[in-house]
PDB file of C-alpha atoms in Angstrom:
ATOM      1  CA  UNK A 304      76.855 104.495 109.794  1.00 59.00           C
ATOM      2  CA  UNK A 305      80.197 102.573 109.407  1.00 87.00           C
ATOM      3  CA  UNK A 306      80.166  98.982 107.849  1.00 95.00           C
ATOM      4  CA  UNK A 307      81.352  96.385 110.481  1.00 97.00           C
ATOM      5  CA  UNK A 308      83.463  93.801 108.918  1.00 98.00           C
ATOM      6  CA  UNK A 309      83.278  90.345 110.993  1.00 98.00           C
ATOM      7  CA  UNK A 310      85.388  86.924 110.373  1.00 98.00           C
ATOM      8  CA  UNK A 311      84.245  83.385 111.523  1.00 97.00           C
ATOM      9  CA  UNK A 312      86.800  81.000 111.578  1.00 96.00           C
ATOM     10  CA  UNK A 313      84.109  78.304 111.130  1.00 92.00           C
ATOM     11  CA  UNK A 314      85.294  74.494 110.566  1.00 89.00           C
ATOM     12  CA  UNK A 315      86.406  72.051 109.681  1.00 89.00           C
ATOM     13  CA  UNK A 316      89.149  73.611 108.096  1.00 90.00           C
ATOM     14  CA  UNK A 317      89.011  77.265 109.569  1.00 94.00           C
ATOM     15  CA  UNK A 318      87.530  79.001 106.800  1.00 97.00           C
ATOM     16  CA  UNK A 319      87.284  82.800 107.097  1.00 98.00           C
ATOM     17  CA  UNK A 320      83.164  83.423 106.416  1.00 98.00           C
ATOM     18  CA  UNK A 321      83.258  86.869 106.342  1.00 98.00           C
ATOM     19  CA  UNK A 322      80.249  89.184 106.872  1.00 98.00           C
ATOM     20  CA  UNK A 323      79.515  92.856 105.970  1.00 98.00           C
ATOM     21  CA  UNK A 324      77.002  93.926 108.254  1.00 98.00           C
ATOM     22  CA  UNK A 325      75.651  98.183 107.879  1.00 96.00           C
ATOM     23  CA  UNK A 326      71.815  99.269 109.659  1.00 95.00           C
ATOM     24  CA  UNK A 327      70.667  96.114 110.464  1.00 97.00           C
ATOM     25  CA  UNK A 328      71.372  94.216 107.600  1.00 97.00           C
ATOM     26  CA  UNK A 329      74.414  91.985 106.114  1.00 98.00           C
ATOM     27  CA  UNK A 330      76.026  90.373 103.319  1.00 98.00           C
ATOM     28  CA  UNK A 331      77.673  86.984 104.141  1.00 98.00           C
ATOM     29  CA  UNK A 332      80.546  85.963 101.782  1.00 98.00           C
ATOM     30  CA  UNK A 333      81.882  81.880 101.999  1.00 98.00           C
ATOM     31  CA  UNK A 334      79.767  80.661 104.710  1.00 97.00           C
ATOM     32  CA  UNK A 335      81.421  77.824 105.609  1.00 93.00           C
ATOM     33  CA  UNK A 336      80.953  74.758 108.314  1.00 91.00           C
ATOM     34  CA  UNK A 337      77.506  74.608 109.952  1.00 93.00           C
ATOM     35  CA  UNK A 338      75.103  77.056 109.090  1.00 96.00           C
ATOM     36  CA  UNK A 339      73.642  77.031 112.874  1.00 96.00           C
ATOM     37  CA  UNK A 340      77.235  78.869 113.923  1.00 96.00           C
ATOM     38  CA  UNK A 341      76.352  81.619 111.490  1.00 97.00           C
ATOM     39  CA  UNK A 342      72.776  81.904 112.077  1.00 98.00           C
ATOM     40  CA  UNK A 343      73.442  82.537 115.989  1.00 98.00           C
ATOM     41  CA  UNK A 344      75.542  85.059 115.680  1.00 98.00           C
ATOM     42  CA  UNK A 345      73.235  86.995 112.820  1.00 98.00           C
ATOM     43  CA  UNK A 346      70.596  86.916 115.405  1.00 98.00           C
ATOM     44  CA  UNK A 347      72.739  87.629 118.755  1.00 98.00           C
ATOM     45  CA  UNK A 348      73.634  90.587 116.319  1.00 97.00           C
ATOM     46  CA  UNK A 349      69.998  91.499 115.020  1.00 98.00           C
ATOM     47  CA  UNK A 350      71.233  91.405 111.163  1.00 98.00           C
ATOM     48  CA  UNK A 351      69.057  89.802 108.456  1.00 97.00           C
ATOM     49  CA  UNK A 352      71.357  88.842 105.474  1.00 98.00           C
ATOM     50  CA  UNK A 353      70.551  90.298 102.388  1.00 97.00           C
ATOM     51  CA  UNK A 354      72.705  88.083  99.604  1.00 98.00           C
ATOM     52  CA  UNK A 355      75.102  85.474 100.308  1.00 98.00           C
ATOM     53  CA  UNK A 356      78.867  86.030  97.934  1.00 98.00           C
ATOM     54  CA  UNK A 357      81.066  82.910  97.467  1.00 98.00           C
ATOM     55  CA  UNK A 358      84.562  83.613  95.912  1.00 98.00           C
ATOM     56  CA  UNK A 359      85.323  80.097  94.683  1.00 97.00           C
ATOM     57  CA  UNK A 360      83.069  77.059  94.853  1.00 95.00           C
ATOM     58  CA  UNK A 361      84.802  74.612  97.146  1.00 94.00           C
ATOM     59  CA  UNK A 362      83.167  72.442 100.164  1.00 92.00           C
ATOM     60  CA  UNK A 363      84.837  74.194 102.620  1.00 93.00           C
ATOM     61  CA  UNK A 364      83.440  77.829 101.142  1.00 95.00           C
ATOM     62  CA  UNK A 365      80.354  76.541 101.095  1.00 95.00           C
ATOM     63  CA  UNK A 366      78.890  74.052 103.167  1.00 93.00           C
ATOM     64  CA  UNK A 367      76.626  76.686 104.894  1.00 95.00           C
ATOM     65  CA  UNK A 368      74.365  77.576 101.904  1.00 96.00           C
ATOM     66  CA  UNK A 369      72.026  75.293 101.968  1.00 94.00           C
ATOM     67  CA  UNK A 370      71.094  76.050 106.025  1.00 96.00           C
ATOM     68  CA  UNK A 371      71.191  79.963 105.087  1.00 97.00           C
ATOM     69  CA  UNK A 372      69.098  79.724 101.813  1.00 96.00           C
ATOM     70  CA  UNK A 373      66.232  78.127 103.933  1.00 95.00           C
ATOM     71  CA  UNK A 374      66.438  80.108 106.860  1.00 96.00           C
ATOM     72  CA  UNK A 375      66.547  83.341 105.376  1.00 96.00           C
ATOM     73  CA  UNK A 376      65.563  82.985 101.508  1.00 88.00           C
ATOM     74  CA  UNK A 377      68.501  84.693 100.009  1.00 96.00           C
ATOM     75  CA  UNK A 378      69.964  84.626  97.341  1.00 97.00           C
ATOM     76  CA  UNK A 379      73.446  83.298  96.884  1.00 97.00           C
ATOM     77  CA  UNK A 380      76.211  84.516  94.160  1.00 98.00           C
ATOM     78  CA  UNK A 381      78.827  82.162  92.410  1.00 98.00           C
ATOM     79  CA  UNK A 382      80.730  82.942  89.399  1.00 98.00           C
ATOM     80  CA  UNK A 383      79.712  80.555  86.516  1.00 97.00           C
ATOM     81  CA  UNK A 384      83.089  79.007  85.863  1.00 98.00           C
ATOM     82  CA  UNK A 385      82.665  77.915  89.055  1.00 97.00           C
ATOM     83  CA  UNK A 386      79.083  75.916  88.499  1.00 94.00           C
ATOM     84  CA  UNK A 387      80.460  72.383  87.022  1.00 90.00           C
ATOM     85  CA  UNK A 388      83.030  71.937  89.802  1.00 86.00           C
ATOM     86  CA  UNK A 389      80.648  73.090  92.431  1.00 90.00           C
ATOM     87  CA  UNK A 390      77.980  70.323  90.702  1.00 87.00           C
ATOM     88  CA  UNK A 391      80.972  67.944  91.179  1.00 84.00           C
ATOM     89  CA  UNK A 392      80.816  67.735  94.542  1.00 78.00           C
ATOM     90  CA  UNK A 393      77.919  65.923  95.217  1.00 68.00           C
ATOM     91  CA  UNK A 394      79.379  63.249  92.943  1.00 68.00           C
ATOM     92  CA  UNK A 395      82.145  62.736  95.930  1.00 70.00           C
ATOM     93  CA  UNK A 396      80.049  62.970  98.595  1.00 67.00           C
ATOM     94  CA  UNK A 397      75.973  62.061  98.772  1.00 65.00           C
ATOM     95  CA  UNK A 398      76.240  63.992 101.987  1.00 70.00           C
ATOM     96  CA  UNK A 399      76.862  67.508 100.366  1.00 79.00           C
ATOM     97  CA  UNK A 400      74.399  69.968 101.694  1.00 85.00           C
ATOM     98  CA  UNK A 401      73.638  71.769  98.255  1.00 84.00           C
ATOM     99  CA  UNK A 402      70.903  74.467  97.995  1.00 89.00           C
ATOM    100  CA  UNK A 403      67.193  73.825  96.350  1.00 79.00           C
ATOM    101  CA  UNK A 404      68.416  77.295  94.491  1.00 87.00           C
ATOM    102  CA  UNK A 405      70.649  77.834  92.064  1.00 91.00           C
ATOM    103  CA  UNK A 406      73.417  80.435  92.151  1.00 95.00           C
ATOM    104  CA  UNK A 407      73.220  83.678  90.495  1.00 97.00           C
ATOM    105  CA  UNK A 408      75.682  84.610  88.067  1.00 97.00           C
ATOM    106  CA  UNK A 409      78.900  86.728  90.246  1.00 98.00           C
ATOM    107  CA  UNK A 410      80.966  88.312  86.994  1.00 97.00           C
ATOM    108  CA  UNK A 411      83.709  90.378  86.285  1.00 98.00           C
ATOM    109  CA  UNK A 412      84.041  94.114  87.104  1.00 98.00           C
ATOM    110  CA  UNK A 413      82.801  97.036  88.809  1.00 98.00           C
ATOM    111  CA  UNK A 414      79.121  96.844  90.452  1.00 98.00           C
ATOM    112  CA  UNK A 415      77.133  96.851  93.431  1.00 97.00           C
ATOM    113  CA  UNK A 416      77.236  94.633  95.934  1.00 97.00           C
ATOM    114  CA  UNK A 417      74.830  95.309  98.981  1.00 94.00           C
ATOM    115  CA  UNK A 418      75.167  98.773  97.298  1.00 94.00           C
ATOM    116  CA  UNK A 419      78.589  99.322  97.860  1.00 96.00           C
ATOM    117  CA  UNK A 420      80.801 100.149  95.270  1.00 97.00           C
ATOM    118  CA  UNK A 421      82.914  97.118  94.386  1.00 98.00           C
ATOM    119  CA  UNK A 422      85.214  95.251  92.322  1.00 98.00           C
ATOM    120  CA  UNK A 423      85.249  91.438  91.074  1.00 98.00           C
ATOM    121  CA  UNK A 424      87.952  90.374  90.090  1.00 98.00           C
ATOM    122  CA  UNK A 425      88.302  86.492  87.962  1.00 98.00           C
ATOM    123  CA  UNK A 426      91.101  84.768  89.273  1.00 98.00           C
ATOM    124  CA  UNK A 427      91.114  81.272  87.967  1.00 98.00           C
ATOM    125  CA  UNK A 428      94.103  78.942  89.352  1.00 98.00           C
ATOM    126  CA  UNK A 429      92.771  77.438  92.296  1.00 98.00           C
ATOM    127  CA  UNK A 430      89.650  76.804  90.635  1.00 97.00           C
ATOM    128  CA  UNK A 431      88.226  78.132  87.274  1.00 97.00           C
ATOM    129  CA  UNK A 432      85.669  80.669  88.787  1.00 98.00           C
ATOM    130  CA  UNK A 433      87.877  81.394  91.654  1.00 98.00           C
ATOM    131  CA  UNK A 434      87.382  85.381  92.364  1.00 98.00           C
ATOM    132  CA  UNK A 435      88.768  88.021  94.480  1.00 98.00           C
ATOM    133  CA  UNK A 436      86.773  91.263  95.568  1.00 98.00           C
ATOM    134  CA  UNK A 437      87.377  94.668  96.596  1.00 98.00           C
ATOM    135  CA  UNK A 438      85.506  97.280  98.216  1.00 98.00           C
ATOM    136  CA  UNK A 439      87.392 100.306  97.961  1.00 98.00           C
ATOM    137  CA  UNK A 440      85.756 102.631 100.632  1.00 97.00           C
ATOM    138  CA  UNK A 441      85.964  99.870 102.815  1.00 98.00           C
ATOM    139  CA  UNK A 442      90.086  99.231 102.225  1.00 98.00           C
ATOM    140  CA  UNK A 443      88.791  95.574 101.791  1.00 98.00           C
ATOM    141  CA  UNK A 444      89.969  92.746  99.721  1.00 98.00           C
ATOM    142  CA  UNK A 445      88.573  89.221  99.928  1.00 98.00           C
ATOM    143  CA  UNK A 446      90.835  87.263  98.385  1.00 98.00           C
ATOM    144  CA  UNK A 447      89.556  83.873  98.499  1.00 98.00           C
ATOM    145  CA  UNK A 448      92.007  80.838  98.142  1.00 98.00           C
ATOM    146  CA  UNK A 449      93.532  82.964  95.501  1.00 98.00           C
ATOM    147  CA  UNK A 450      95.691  85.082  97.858  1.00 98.00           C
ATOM    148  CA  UNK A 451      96.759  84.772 101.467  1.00 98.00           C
ATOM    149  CA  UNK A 452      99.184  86.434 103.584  1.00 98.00           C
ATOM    150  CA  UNK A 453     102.243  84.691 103.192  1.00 97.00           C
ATOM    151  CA  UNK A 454     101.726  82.396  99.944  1.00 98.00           C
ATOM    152  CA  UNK A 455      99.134  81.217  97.374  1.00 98.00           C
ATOM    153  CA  UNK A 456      96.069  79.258  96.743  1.00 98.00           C
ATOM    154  CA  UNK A 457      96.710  75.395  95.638  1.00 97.00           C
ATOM    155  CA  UNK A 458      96.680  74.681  92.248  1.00 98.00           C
ATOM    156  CA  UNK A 459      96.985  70.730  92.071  1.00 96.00           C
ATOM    157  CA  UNK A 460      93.286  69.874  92.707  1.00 93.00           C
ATOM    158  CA  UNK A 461      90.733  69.404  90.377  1.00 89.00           C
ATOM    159  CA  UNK A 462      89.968  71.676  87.765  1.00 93.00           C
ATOM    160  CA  UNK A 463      93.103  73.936  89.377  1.00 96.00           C
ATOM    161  CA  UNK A 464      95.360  75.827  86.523  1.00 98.00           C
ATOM    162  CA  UNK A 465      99.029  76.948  87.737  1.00 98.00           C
ATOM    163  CA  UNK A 466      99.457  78.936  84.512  1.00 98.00           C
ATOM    164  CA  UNK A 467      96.344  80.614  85.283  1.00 98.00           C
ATOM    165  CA  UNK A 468      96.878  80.989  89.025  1.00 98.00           C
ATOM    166  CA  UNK A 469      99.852  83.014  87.720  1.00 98.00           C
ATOM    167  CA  UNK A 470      98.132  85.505  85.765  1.00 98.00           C
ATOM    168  CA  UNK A 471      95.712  85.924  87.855  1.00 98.00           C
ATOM    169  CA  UNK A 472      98.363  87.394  90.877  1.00 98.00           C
ATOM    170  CA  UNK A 473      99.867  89.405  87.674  1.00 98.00           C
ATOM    171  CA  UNK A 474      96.267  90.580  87.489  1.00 98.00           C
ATOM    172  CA  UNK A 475      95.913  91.354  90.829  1.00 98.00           C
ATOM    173  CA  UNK A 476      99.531  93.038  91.254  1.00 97.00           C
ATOM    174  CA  UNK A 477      98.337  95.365  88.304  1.00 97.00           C
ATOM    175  CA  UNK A 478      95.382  96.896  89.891  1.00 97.00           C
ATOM    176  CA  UNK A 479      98.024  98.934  92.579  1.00 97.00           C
ATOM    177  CA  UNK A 480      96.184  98.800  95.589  1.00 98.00           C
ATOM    178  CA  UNK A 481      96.887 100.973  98.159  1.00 98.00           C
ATOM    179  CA  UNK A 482      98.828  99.633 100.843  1.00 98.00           C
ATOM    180  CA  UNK A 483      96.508 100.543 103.664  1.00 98.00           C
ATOM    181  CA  UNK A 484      94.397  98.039 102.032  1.00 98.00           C
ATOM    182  CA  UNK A 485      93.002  94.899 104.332  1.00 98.00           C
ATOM    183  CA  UNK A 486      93.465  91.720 102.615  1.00 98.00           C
ATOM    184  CA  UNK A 487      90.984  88.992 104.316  1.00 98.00           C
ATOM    185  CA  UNK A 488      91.788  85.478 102.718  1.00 98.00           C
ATOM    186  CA  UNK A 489      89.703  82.145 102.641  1.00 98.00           C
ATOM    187  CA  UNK A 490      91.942  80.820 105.296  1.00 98.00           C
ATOM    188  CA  UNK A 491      94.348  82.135 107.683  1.00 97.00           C
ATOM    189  CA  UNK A 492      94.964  85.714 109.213  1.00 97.00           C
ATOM    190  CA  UNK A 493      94.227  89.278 107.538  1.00 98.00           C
ATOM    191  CA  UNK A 494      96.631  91.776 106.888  1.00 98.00           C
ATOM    192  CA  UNK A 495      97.404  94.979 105.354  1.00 98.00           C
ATOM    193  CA  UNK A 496      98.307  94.763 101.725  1.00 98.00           C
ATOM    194  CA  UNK A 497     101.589  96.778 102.281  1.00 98.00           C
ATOM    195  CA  UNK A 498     102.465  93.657 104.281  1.00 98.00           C
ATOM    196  CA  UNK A 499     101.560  90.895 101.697  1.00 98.00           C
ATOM    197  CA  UNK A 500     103.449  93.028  98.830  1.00 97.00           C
ATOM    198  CA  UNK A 501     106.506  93.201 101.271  1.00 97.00           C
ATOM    199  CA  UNK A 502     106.477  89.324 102.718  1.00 96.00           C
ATOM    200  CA  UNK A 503     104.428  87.423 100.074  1.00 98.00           C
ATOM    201  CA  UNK A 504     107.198  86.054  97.623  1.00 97.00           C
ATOM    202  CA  UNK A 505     103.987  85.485  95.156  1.00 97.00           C
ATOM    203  CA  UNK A 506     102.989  89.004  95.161  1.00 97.00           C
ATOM    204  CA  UNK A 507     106.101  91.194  94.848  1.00 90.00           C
TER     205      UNK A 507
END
């Protein structure tokens, strides 16, 4: 059975919550805006999530945690450079929805994820724990607020680096992924690597 690859614009500020669904069950990576959006369509769909993946830990990546983590009792996935700005956040807003759970560690390298072969990669710049992830036999890159189509993640915000935003797209450029390769950002459309190398002037 193929892997079906879904996006969810989901608001306030259109983030792409993308989820990996395969026999029933899925993996659900920034869940963003209200968790009720992304619980109707897991059950209009019949999937039970199995583990929840965030690639950097901004509000708008992950606002729908708390609502999933209590429905469904999964466990969710944040790199740990990624914990004290996450923490941050209810510091600027009371009305954060953070989980009772605490994230488990997402590091560096080649693993399993929902027992697919993948990649993490770091990619501090727009945040210190910021990461992208690639799933080879999938031609699927999720490249956070990292990497987009056309441009680049932020990197005046808090805790953002643009010294380290820059070695992390060297980082990236080094791996040579194939062009055929679907690149799914935080926000904004997808589109095939080949594409990003050839109209991105970030990732030339």
């Amino acid at each position: 059975m193929t892997a079906k690859i879904t996006v969810l614009r989901t608001e306030p500020i259109a983030t792409n919550t993308v989820i990996i669904a395969e026999a029933g069950r899925a993996l659900i990576f920034d869940p963003s805006g209200d968790a009720a959006e992304i619980i109707k369509f897991l059950e209009r769909e019949k999937l039970v999530p199995t583990a929840i993946y965030i690639t950097h830990g901004h509000w708008d990546h992950t606002m729908a945690i708390k609502g999933l983590t209590e429905r469904y009792a999964v466990d969710w996935h944040l790199h740990p450079d990624d914990e004290e700005m996450f923490a941050a956040q209810g510091a600027w807003s009371s009305s954060f929805p953070f989980p009772a759970c605490a994230a488990l560690p997402l590091n560096e390298g080649k693993q399993k994820i929902g027992g697919m072969d993948a990649e993490v990669f770091l990619t501090p710049g727009h945040t210190p724990g910021g990461v992208c992830i690639y799933f080879p036999k999938l031609k699927l890159l999720l490249g956070g607020d990292t990497l987009f189509a056309d441009t680049i993640g932020r990197t005046d915000l808090y805790l953002s680096d643009n010294l380290e935003m820059i070695k992390s797209l060297e980082k990236l450029k080094a791996r040579k992924f194939p062009d055929d390769v679907i690149l799914i950002p935080g926000h904004g459309r997808t589109e095939k690597l080949g594409e990003v190398k050839r109209r991105n002037p970030y990732f030339r």
